[in-house]
Short mmCIF file of C-alpha atoms in Angstrom, two decimals:
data_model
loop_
_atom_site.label_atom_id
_atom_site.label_comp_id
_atom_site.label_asym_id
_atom_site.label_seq_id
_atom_site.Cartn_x
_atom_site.Cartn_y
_atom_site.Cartn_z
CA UNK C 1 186.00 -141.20 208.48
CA UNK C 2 184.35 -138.43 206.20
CA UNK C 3 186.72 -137.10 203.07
CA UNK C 4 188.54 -133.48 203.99
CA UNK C 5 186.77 -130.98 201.24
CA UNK C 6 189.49 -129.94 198.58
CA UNK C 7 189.80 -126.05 199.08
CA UNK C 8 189.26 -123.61 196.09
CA UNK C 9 192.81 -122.90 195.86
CA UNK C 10 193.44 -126.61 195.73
CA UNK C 11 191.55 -127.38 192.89
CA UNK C 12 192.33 -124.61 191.15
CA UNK C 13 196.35 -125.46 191.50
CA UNK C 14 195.23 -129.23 190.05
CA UNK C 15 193.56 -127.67 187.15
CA UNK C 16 195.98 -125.83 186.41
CA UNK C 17 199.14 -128.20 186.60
CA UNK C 18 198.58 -129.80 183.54
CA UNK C 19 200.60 -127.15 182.16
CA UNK C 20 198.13 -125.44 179.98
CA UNK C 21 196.52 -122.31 179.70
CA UNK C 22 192.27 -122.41 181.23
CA UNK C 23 190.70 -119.38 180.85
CA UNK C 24 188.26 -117.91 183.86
CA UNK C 25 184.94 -119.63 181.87
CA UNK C 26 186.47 -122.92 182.19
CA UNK C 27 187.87 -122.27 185.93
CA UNK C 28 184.59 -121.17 187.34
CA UNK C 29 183.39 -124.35 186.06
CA UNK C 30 185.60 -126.94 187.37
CA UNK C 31 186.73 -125.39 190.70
CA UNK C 32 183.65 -123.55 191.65
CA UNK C 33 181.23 -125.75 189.90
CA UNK C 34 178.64 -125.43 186.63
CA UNK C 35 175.96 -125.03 189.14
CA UNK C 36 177.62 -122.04 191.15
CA UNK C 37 175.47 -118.98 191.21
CA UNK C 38 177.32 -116.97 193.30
CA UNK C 39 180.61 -114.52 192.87
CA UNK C 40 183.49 -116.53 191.71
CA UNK C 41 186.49 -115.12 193.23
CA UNK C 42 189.27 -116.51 190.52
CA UNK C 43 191.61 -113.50 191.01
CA UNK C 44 191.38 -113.90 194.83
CA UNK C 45 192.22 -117.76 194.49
CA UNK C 46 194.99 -117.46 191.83
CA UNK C 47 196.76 -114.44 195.08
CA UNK C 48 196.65 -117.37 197.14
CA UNK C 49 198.78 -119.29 194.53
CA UNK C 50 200.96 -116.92 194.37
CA UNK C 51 201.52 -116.43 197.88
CA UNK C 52 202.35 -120.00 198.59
CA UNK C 53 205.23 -119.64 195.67
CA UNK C 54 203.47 -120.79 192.58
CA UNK C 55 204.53 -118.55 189.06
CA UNK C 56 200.86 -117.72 187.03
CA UNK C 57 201.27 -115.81 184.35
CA UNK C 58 197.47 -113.97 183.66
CA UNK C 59 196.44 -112.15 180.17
CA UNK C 60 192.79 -111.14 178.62
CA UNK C 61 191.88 -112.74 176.01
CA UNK C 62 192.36 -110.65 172.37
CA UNK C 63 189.11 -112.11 170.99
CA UNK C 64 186.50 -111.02 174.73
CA UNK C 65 188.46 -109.41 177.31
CA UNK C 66 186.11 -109.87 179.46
CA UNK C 67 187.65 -113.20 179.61
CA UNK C 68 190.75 -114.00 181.51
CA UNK C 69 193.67 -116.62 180.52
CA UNK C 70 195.83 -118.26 183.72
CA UNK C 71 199.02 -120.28 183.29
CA UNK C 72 200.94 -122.28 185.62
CA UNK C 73 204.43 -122.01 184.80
CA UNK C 74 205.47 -125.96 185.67
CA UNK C 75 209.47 -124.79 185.22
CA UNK C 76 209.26 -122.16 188.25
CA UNK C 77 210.54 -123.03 191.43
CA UNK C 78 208.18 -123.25 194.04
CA UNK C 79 209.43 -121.13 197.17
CA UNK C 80 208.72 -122.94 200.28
CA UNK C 81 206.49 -120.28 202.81
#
């Protein structure tokens, strides 16, 4: 029986529930993949999140703001949709 593909969404919710911050470089990297040469859609992927319930707190970063910082907040409840 062939393996269901993780969604985006999926492994972008495993990334981030180790608890720490991951900035947009390292996001398009592990959930898109380094090889991706199309549009990343992080912002679209971290709505979904937050649709299903999930609390991610977003900020640029002070140093390049064209990068982006995401953070799962692990002590949020988790409304059930």
């Amino acid at each position: 029986m062939e393996e269901k593909k993780k969604s985006q969404a999926t492994k972008l919710l495993e990334l981030l529930s180790d608890g720490k911050p991951h900035s947009t470089v390292e996001i398009c990297e592990k959930v898109y993949g380094a090889q991706h040469l199309g549009l990343s859609r992080v912002g679209a992927r971290i709505y979904d999140l937050r649709k299903r319930g999930h609390e991610i707190r977003g900020w640029k970063d002070k140093e390049n703001p064209a990068i982006y910082w995401y953070w799962l907040d692990l002590l949020a409840p988790v409304a059930i949709p």
